[in-house]
Amino acid sequence: MLRLSALAVFVSVAAALLARAVAASSGGGAQQASGSPDSPAASIAPVLRDYKAVTADRLKHPADDDWIMVRRTYQGWGYSPLEEITPANVARLQPVWVLSTGVLNGHEAAPVVNNGVMFVATPGNQVIAIEAASGRLLWRYRRPVPENAIVLHGTSRGVALADDKVLFAAGEAVLVALDARTGQEMWNTPVADNRSGYYMSVAPLVVGRKVLVGASGGELGIRGFVAAYDVDSGKEAWRTYTVPAPGEAGSETWPKGDQWKTGGGPVWVTGNYDPETNLAFWGTGNGGPWMGDQRPGDNLYTSSTIAVDVSTGAIKGHFQYHPNDSWDWDEVSPPIIVDYQRSGRTVRGLIDVARDGYLWFLERTSGAIHFVEGMPYVKQNVFRSLDPRTGRPDIDPARQPGTGKEAEFCPSHWGGKNWPPIAFSPRTRMIYIPANENLCSSVLGRAVTYTAGGVFIGATNTFSIVPGADHIGEVQAWNVDTGKRVWTHTFPASANWGPMLATGGGRVFSGGTNDRLFRAFDAANGAVLWEFATNSGIIGQP
């Protein structure tokens, strides 16, 4: 497991290029905030007094030097238009400051920056505010984790900003609004019953006056959902389940009975949003239990992208990547929203690099999601072909595990790419993928009985490496207009769990390997231009 025990922040590296490095602060005098909303306030630092409210318009059109949501823009590109750091000067980068968060397990959240204030969420229900230029600790919020909390994956993938609030999803499935200037709780709202297996690791998504979240717990027999809450009060506006109840659209894809109540479909990566159609695109995870032969049917809307109307919560469209999932290929990563060229026309596109090992080019509308093209980006031996009209895969039955039936398949159940997000550069017209090649799984299913809050998997698995393989981890670059791979960088001694960042200066940044290196690649050809050894592995989003 790659871990990041100290937050090494490189958003201020431009200052290093200008020889304006600021000595790291010890954090003395920093304001402390507990989980209680009536915690005492301390004096406000100047950078917090000047805090600029995050409006709906700013979220749609962020300033170049702000990063006010986890992937910077609603389209999910993970792209900074800043140009100062180029392939010609990137080798001169040097650290400006380092801040220890006090938490040892893996940090997966993006640093979110507004008007010089950086907010970082960590495992253990902690949010910290930092002066981005100096590394000075401004305030620290900790929400006590209940002793009996069920949180299988105790991390956070970030915060959201709205007005003067910082929105945070606590692990025990509670949505919290903090005062951005003080770190004090403004409101908190229980989202789901943690004792039934619901927990949260997602970064919230703010659209207008709503804040959207999804629930983890796909291995615990939950019924997944996306829910929206009022930014001002925390009151629930709507809740949309990813497994339909009897009589609802898609319910015919489930067996008769009560299996829909524990059908899975978790949501644990932040969706992307299209302001033009007011649709948010969320990815959903595996069915429950793992073995599809225990829940015959396509099992909508598991392993899918769903298009959700932000005003009402209605599912307006969907695309299911592999019906009746039996491989634990959660497709929770949302597709990025980018228009691309195909056959002489511009496609209003969605592009998803799926855990199932396929790269999917889709078309978005005001409702339905249409298939355009799909191809493997790593070794994939489960799909024999795709239907050219619908994209539905033809599954090799020998590669589908079942109850009492063992099957070997590639990619592994970790997927060709797991949750770490891709990046897209509008300058190169390329997406950049943190991929894992040559890794396969063998899974044997068994019968399992649901118990509230208990593990609901019913499978054992082993990993294997393709014979003769010389690497696992990769960074891949694909041109979105041609659908062709342009370059690949391989890591002979490591897998790759590094989220990607593309920039206007022609670089791509990521960590993700077990050598602790944070790297800059040439966006055009994949050449490694710079490396820096951090004090632990990096799985966070740059």
XYZ file of C-alpha atoms in Angstrom:
542
model
C 0.000 0.000 0.000
C 1.377 3.387 -0.961
C 1.059 5.954 1.792
C 1.553 9.674 2.182
C 2.278 10.638 5.775
C 3.310 14.223 5.070
C 1.676 16.531 2.600
C 4.384 17.690 0.212
C 2.666 20.479 -1.651
C 3.984 21.589 -5.012
C 1.329 24.116 -6.008
C 3.755 26.814 -4.906
C 6.657 25.590 -7.011
C 6.439 28.615 -9.266
C 7.658 30.607 -6.288
C 10.744 28.438 -6.196
C 11.465 29.230 -9.817
C 11.358 32.917 -8.911
C 13.625 32.365 -5.902
C 10.893 33.437 -3.532
C 10.888 30.341 -1.322
C 9.319 30.961 2.057
C 10.607 29.165 5.127
C 8.217 26.476 6.302
C 6.144 27.498 9.277
C 5.912 25.407 12.410
C 2.207 26.191 12.598
C 2.560 28.002 15.912
C -0.537 29.866 16.933
C -2.720 27.971 14.466
C -6.387 27.844 15.260
C -7.768 24.503 16.386
C -11.343 23.395 15.698
C -12.945 20.284 17.165
C -15.916 18.358 15.848
C -18.213 20.467 17.994
C -19.901 23.431 16.286
C -19.392 25.620 19.375
C -15.588 25.318 19.502
C -13.949 28.623 20.507
C -12.624 30.801 17.680
C -9.141 32.284 17.555
C -7.891 35.360 15.748
C -8.313 35.305 11.977
C -5.202 35.347 9.782
C -5.094 38.060 7.077
C -5.391 35.486 4.271
C -8.622 34.267 5.884
C -9.985 37.767 6.487
C -9.602 38.325 2.732
C -11.231 34.990 1.883
C -13.213 35.247 -1.345
C -16.638 33.589 -1.399
C -16.970 30.712 -3.870
C -19.966 31.525 -6.039
C -21.768 29.390 -8.601
C -20.205 31.469 -11.361
C -16.691 30.940 -9.971
C -17.265 27.187 -9.886
C -18.245 27.285 -13.560
C -15.379 29.614 -14.494
C -12.499 29.247 -12.000
C -9.582 31.658 -12.188
C -6.430 30.150 -13.647
C -4.579 30.328 -10.316
C -7.353 28.784 -8.205
C -8.222 25.110 -7.806
C -11.640 25.247 -6.158
C -12.880 21.693 -6.728
C -11.126 18.325 -6.725
C -10.501 18.169 -10.500
C -10.549 21.975 -10.850
C -13.502 22.130 -13.254
C -16.874 20.448 -13.560
C -15.681 18.599 -16.667
C -13.183 16.587 -14.581
C -10.126 17.336 -16.722
C -7.554 17.683 -13.936
C -5.963 20.439 -16.036
C -4.286 23.671 -14.949
C -3.916 26.330 -17.668
C -0.897 27.866 -15.889
C 2.126 28.031 -18.199
C 5.083 29.235 -16.118
C 6.599 25.780 -15.574
C 7.646 24.379 -18.965
C 9.681 21.439 -20.262
C 12.606 23.880 -20.478
C 12.619 24.902 -16.803
C 10.857 22.083 -14.963
C 14.173 20.558 -13.857
C 14.718 23.633 -11.664
C 11.760 22.813 -9.405
C 12.568 22.596 -5.701
C 10.402 22.146 -2.606
C 9.027 25.280 -0.979
C 7.482 23.796 2.157
C 6.312 20.525 3.681
C 3.603 20.118 6.314
C 2.994 16.969 8.311
C -0.702 16.211 8.695
C -0.212 13.828 11.614
C -1.998 10.996 9.798
C -0.136 7.916 8.569
C -2.507 6.169 6.163
C -2.946 7.057 2.503
C -3.950 10.602 1.561
C -6.107 10.571 -1.593
C -7.604 14.074 -1.536
C -6.704 16.898 -3.865
C -5.468 20.112 -2.225
C -8.244 22.631 -2.957
C -7.074 26.253 -3.214
C -9.153 29.432 -3.107
C -7.592 32.895 -3.093
C -4.434 31.726 -1.332
C -6.099 29.370 1.175
C -5.555 25.637 0.748
C -7.917 23.038 2.213
C -6.845 19.417 2.561
C -8.907 16.469 3.846
C -7.117 13.489 5.378
C -8.123 10.079 6.667
C -9.545 10.135 10.160
C -12.184 12.843 9.590
C -9.718 15.719 9.463
C -9.712 18.900 7.387
C -6.860 21.396 7.578
C -6.599 24.933 6.217
C -3.173 26.156 5.110
C -1.755 29.425 3.849
C -0.709 28.208 0.398
C 2.236 30.571 -0.050
C 3.978 29.711 3.212
C 2.633 26.397 4.486
C 1.365 28.047 7.665
C -1.337 26.018 9.399
C -4.432 28.212 9.727
C -6.880 25.844 11.396
C -7.443 22.146 11.904
C -10.827 20.424 12.145
C -11.183 16.941 13.584
C -14.456 15.083 13.858
C -14.200 12.152 16.278
C -14.783 8.819 14.552
C -17.319 6.765 16.554
C -15.750 3.723 18.226
C -18.102 1.307 16.467
C -17.997 3.001 13.057
C -17.884 0.712 10.013
C -15.480 2.323 7.557
C -13.768 -0.256 5.337
C -11.724 2.338 3.462
C -10.866 5.088 5.910
C -9.823 7.839 3.545
C -11.216 11.054 2.091
C -11.012 12.139 -1.532
C -11.438 15.807 -0.773
C -13.693 18.716 0.069
C -15.985 21.072 -1.838
C -16.318 24.839 -1.498
C -19.469 26.973 -1.622
C -19.886 30.558 -0.452
C -17.922 30.715 2.812
C -18.301 26.997 3.505
C -16.087 23.930 3.228
C -18.180 20.784 2.634
C -16.754 17.511 3.936
C -18.053 13.921 3.893
C -17.178 12.232 7.194
C -16.413 8.522 7.098
C -19.404 7.453 9.174
C -21.727 8.881 6.472
C -22.280 12.379 7.830
C -22.107 15.488 5.639
C -20.493 18.457 7.384
C -20.347 22.162 6.525
C -17.448 24.124 8.002
C -16.852 27.857 8.177
C -13.977 28.427 5.733
C -12.489 31.171 7.932
C -12.598 29.379 11.297
C -13.064 25.660 10.721
C -16.125 25.608 12.985
C -19.086 23.408 12.087
C -21.980 25.339 10.580
C -24.220 22.281 10.199
C -24.007 18.501 9.898
C -26.452 16.031 8.370
C -26.511 12.218 8.680
C -26.572 10.787 5.151
C -27.084 7.061 5.841
C -27.050 4.437 8.588
C -23.428 3.531 9.141
C -24.346 0.415 11.152
C -25.995 -0.949 7.988
C -22.688 -0.672 6.119
C -22.910 2.809 4.616
C -19.823 4.996 4.830
C -18.404 7.853 2.778
C -15.041 8.630 1.190
C -16.248 10.808 -1.686
C -15.528 14.504 -2.146
C -18.845 16.391 -2.311
C -19.929 18.076 -5.555
C -21.503 21.543 -5.317
C -23.883 22.648 -8.085
C -25.840 25.847 -7.524
C -27.424 25.645 -4.067
C -27.061 21.872 -3.815
C -24.245 19.675 -2.548
C -24.214 16.103 -3.901
C -22.635 13.026 -2.320
C -22.628 9.270 -2.806
C -22.198 6.383 -0.382
C -19.540 3.665 -0.199
C -20.174 0.153 1.100
C -20.342 -2.080 -1.959
C -18.759 -4.951 -0.024
C -21.302 -4.590 2.784
C -24.606 -5.176 1.014
C -25.742 -1.573 0.751
C -28.124 -0.118 -1.830
C -26.098 2.634 -3.450
C -27.359 6.153 -4.009
C -26.566 9.758 -4.873
C -28.186 12.375 -2.639
C -28.422 16.170 -2.765
C -28.562 18.584 0.166
C -29.197 22.295 0.564
C -25.928 24.204 0.853
C -27.353 26.613 3.446
C -29.212 24.260 5.758
C -28.047 20.712 5.053
C -31.642 19.627 4.399
C -31.981 16.743 1.929
C -33.380 17.774 -1.461
C -33.545 14.368 -3.151
C -32.089 10.863 -3.074
C -31.646 8.619 -6.114
C -30.822 4.952 -5.655
C -28.533 3.171 -8.079
C -30.486 -0.082 -7.640
C -34.165 0.360 -8.572
C -36.999 -0.883 -6.378
C -39.699 -3.123 -7.892
C -41.759 -1.192 -10.413
C -39.063 1.400 -11.073
C -37.229 1.614 -14.395
C -34.506 -1.029 -14.479
C -36.048 -3.220 -11.787
C -36.722 -5.901 -14.404
C -32.942 -6.468 -14.566
C -32.975 -7.889 -11.017
C -34.354 -11.169 -9.697
C -37.769 -11.144 -8.083
C -37.588 -10.839 -4.315
C -35.612 -8.574 -2.017
C -32.113 -8.719 -3.528
C -32.415 -5.141 -4.755
C -32.253 -4.022 -1.131
C -28.648 -5.254 -0.874
C -27.734 -4.950 -4.546
C -24.646 -2.745 -4.217
C -23.953 -0.059 -6.801
C -21.817 2.082 -4.459
C -20.721 5.609 -5.396
C -17.323 6.655 -4.055
C -15.697 8.957 -6.601
C -16.990 12.486 -7.248
C -19.138 12.907 -10.334
C -18.608 15.407 -13.146
C -21.202 17.967 -14.246
C -22.431 19.440 -17.529
C -23.884 22.950 -16.922
C -25.462 22.974 -20.392
C -27.817 20.079 -19.618
C -27.759 20.309 -15.795
C -26.759 16.634 -15.686
C -24.205 15.179 -13.290
C -22.423 12.009 -14.377
C -21.682 9.549 -11.580
C -20.009 6.157 -11.745
C -21.371 3.157 -9.844
C -19.686 0.106 -8.411
C -20.119 -3.634 -8.162
C -23.243 -5.614 -7.424
C -23.761 -7.378 -4.120
C -22.649 -10.052 -3.597
C -19.761 -10.296 -6.065
C -20.961 -13.349 -7.973
C -23.410 -12.458 -10.703
C -24.991 -15.919 -10.785
C -26.426 -15.135 -7.329
C -28.333 -12.140 -8.819
C -29.285 -13.148 -12.404
C -29.874 -10.288 -14.836
C -28.063 -7.160 -16.000
C -28.431 -5.583 -12.528
C -28.920 -1.935 -13.421
C -27.435 0.450 -12.520
C -24.334 -1.335 -11.219
C -20.998 -0.898 -13.039
C -22.465 2.031 -14.958
C -22.341 5.733 -15.584
C -25.644 7.404 -14.726
C -26.755 10.863 -15.892
C -28.609 12.503 -12.997
C -30.754 15.636 -13.285
C -29.374 17.906 -10.568
C -32.733 19.657 -10.086
C -34.774 16.513 -9.413
C -32.414 13.568 -9.007
C -34.040 11.731 -11.910
C -31.806 9.335 -13.853
C -32.026 10.665 -17.418
C -29.613 8.215 -19.025
C -27.107 5.494 -18.325
C -24.433 3.336 -19.862
C -23.591 -0.039 -18.319
C -20.051 -1.177 -19.074
C -20.476 -4.863 -18.246
C -23.829 -6.305 -17.165
C -24.022 -8.778 -14.271
C -20.597 -7.829 -12.923
C -18.758 -10.790 -11.391
C -15.221 -9.349 -11.439
C -15.505 -6.520 -8.861
C -14.828 -4.030 -11.643
C -16.359 -1.028 -9.911
C -16.848 1.656 -12.542
C -17.079 4.454 -9.999
C -14.733 6.813 -11.847
C -16.922 9.240 -13.794
C -16.244 9.909 -17.464
C -14.623 13.224 -18.262
C -16.755 15.640 -20.278
C -14.916 16.560 -23.467
C -15.979 16.944 -27.080
C -13.933 14.978 -29.605
C -13.805 14.240 -33.342
C -15.046 11.057 -34.993
C -15.663 10.417 -38.693
C -15.627 14.101 -39.534
C -18.061 15.215 -36.850
C -17.780 16.668 -33.361
C -19.120 14.310 -30.694
C -20.467 15.841 -27.487
C -18.385 13.405 -25.605
C -17.899 11.422 -22.442
C -14.644 9.482 -22.115
C -14.222 6.789 -19.477
C -11.088 4.787 -18.739
C -12.778 1.867 -17.050
C -11.643 -0.595 -14.465
C -12.702 -3.381 -16.856
C -9.656 -2.568 -19.023
C -11.534 -0.797 -21.823
C -11.365 2.811 -22.964
C -14.918 3.954 -23.720
C -15.823 6.841 -26.011
C -19.457 7.829 -25.431
C -21.824 10.581 -26.511
C -23.827 12.661 -24.063
C -27.208 14.224 -24.793
C -29.838 15.940 -22.671
C -30.775 12.440 -21.539
C -29.530 9.202 -23.063
C -25.859 8.203 -23.224
C -24.848 6.654 -26.559
C -21.993 4.292 -27.342
C -19.446 5.488 -29.900
C -16.340 3.319 -29.591
C -14.496 1.065 -27.165
C -11.105 -0.620 -27.125
C -8.815 -2.295 -24.564
C -6.005 -0.184 -23.132
C -4.499 -3.094 -21.162
C -4.600 -6.871 -21.628
C -8.271 -7.922 -21.468
C -9.450 -11.506 -21.994
C -13.073 -11.327 -20.763
C -14.721 -9.428 -23.618
C -14.681 -11.330 -26.911
C -16.158 -8.340 -28.765
C -18.417 -5.310 -28.369
C -21.757 -4.819 -30.086
C -20.969 -2.071 -32.639
C -24.284 -0.311 -31.992
C -24.780 -0.606 -28.222
C -21.281 -1.368 -26.922
C -22.583 -4.341 -24.945
C -19.722 -6.808 -24.455
C -19.859 -10.455 -25.465
C -18.524 -12.220 -22.365
C -16.333 -15.305 -22.512
C -18.132 -17.609 -20.026
C -14.859 -19.320 -19.152
C -13.609 -15.969 -17.811
C -16.637 -15.240 -15.606
C -16.313 -16.584 -12.055
C -19.359 -17.968 -10.287
C -20.531 -19.765 -7.184
C -18.281 -22.811 -6.881
C -16.611 -21.876 -10.171
C -13.120 -20.420 -10.368
C -12.099 -18.250 -13.312
C -8.908 -16.441 -14.237
C -9.230 -13.078 -15.938
C -7.280 -9.982 -16.949
C -7.116 -7.225 -15.884
C -7.262 -8.090 -12.204
C -10.162 -7.110 -9.983
C -8.162 -3.971 -9.185
C -8.749 -3.069 -12.821
C -6.649 -1.670 -15.616
C -7.126 1.623 -13.789
C -8.610 1.933 -10.332
C -10.016 5.125 -8.774
C -7.034 7.465 -9.528
C -8.316 9.962 -12.092
C -7.003 10.576 -15.573
C -6.178 14.073 -16.864
C -6.949 15.762 -20.179
C -5.010 18.537 -21.872
C -6.921 20.653 -24.398
C -3.552 21.720 -25.825
C -2.278 18.251 -26.704
C -5.789 16.763 -27.118
C -4.563 13.820 -25.061
C -5.795 12.006 -21.976
C -3.207 10.716 -19.501
C -3.949 7.394 -17.810
C -2.409 5.831 -14.668
C -2.665 2.213 -15.826
C -1.677 -1.211 -14.505
C -0.822 -3.770 -17.173
C -0.052 -7.506 -16.952
C -1.925 -7.994 -13.670
C -4.651 -10.665 -13.529
C -6.899 -12.298 -10.911
C -8.322 -15.710 -10.180
C -11.652 -15.584 -8.335
C -13.712 -18.408 -6.808
C -17.264 -17.634 -5.701
C -19.158 -19.090 -2.778
C -22.599 -18.687 -1.261
C -22.926 -15.836 1.224
C -25.683 -14.629 3.540
C -26.421 -10.959 4.126
C -25.989 -9.583 7.646
C -26.418 -5.851 8.255
C -22.975 -4.260 8.470
C -21.209 -7.524 7.607
C -19.040 -8.353 4.616
C -21.194 -9.392 1.661
C -18.705 -10.550 -0.962
C -18.776 -14.342 -1.238
C -15.473 -14.778 -3.075
C -11.792 -15.464 -2.647
C -9.212 -14.128 -5.061
C -5.538 -14.356 -5.936
C -3.352 -12.152 -8.118
C -1.017 -13.245 -10.877
C 1.302 -11.569 -13.353
C 1.199 -12.377 -17.050
C 4.105 -14.766 -17.808
C 7.072 -12.922 -19.227
C 5.784 -9.502 -18.182
C 8.505 -6.916 -17.637
C 6.384 -4.290 -15.837
C 3.010 -3.502 -14.267
C 2.651 0.259 -13.844
C 2.248 2.596 -16.802
C 1.369 6.129 -17.769
C -0.423 6.106 -21.113
C -1.288 9.029 -23.411
C -4.146 8.743 -25.933
C -5.301 11.256 -28.527
C -9.042 11.729 -28.049
C -9.686 12.733 -31.676
C -7.995 9.711 -33.253
C -8.676 7.189 -30.495
C -5.030 6.080 -30.752
C -2.334 5.665 -28.122
C 0.498 8.192 -28.545
C 3.032 7.168 -25.889
C 3.516 4.888 -22.884
C 5.915 5.174 -19.949
C 6.422 1.936 -18.004
C 7.531 1.264 -14.427
C 9.463 -2.033 -14.266
C 9.377 -2.310 -10.471
C 5.994 -0.923 -9.423
C 2.283 -0.695 -9.990
C 0.893 2.808 -10.632
C -1.717 4.371 -8.344
C -0.960 7.978 -9.249
C -3.715 10.467 -10.134
C -2.741 12.689 -13.057
C -2.363 16.456 -13.492
C -1.927 18.100 -16.912
C -0.825 21.716 -17.298
C -0.749 24.506 -19.848
C 3.034 24.526 -19.764
C 3.219 21.135 -21.474
C 3.884 18.942 -18.444
C 2.055 16.074 -16.791
C 2.612 15.436 -13.056
C 1.933 12.308 -10.987
C 3.235 10.065 -8.234
C 1.758 6.626 -7.576
C 4.812 4.357 -7.595
C 6.520 2.631 -4.692
C 9.816 4.460 -5.226
C 8.229 7.607 -3.640
C 8.992 9.721 -6.707
C 6.850 12.648 -7.803
C 7.450 13.118 -11.529
C 6.984 15.584 -14.358
C 6.537 14.135 -17.858
C 6.682 15.901 -21.176
C 3.015 15.934 -22.176
C 3.868 15.504 -25.861
C 6.166 12.463 -25.725
C 6.262 11.068 -22.172
C 9.902 11.912 -21.431
C 10.594 12.161 -17.693
C 11.749 15.744 -17.160
C 12.026 15.880 -13.367
C 11.762 13.626 -10.313
C 11.573 14.382 -6.620
C 11.718 11.801 -3.829
C 9.067 12.464 -1.202
C 9.237 10.906 2.256
C 6.591 8.297 1.392
C 4.577 7.038 -1.543
C 2.003 9.290 -3.220
C -1.572 8.286 -4.019
C -2.984 11.787 -3.640
C -4.205 14.043 -6.434
C -1.690 16.741 -7.426
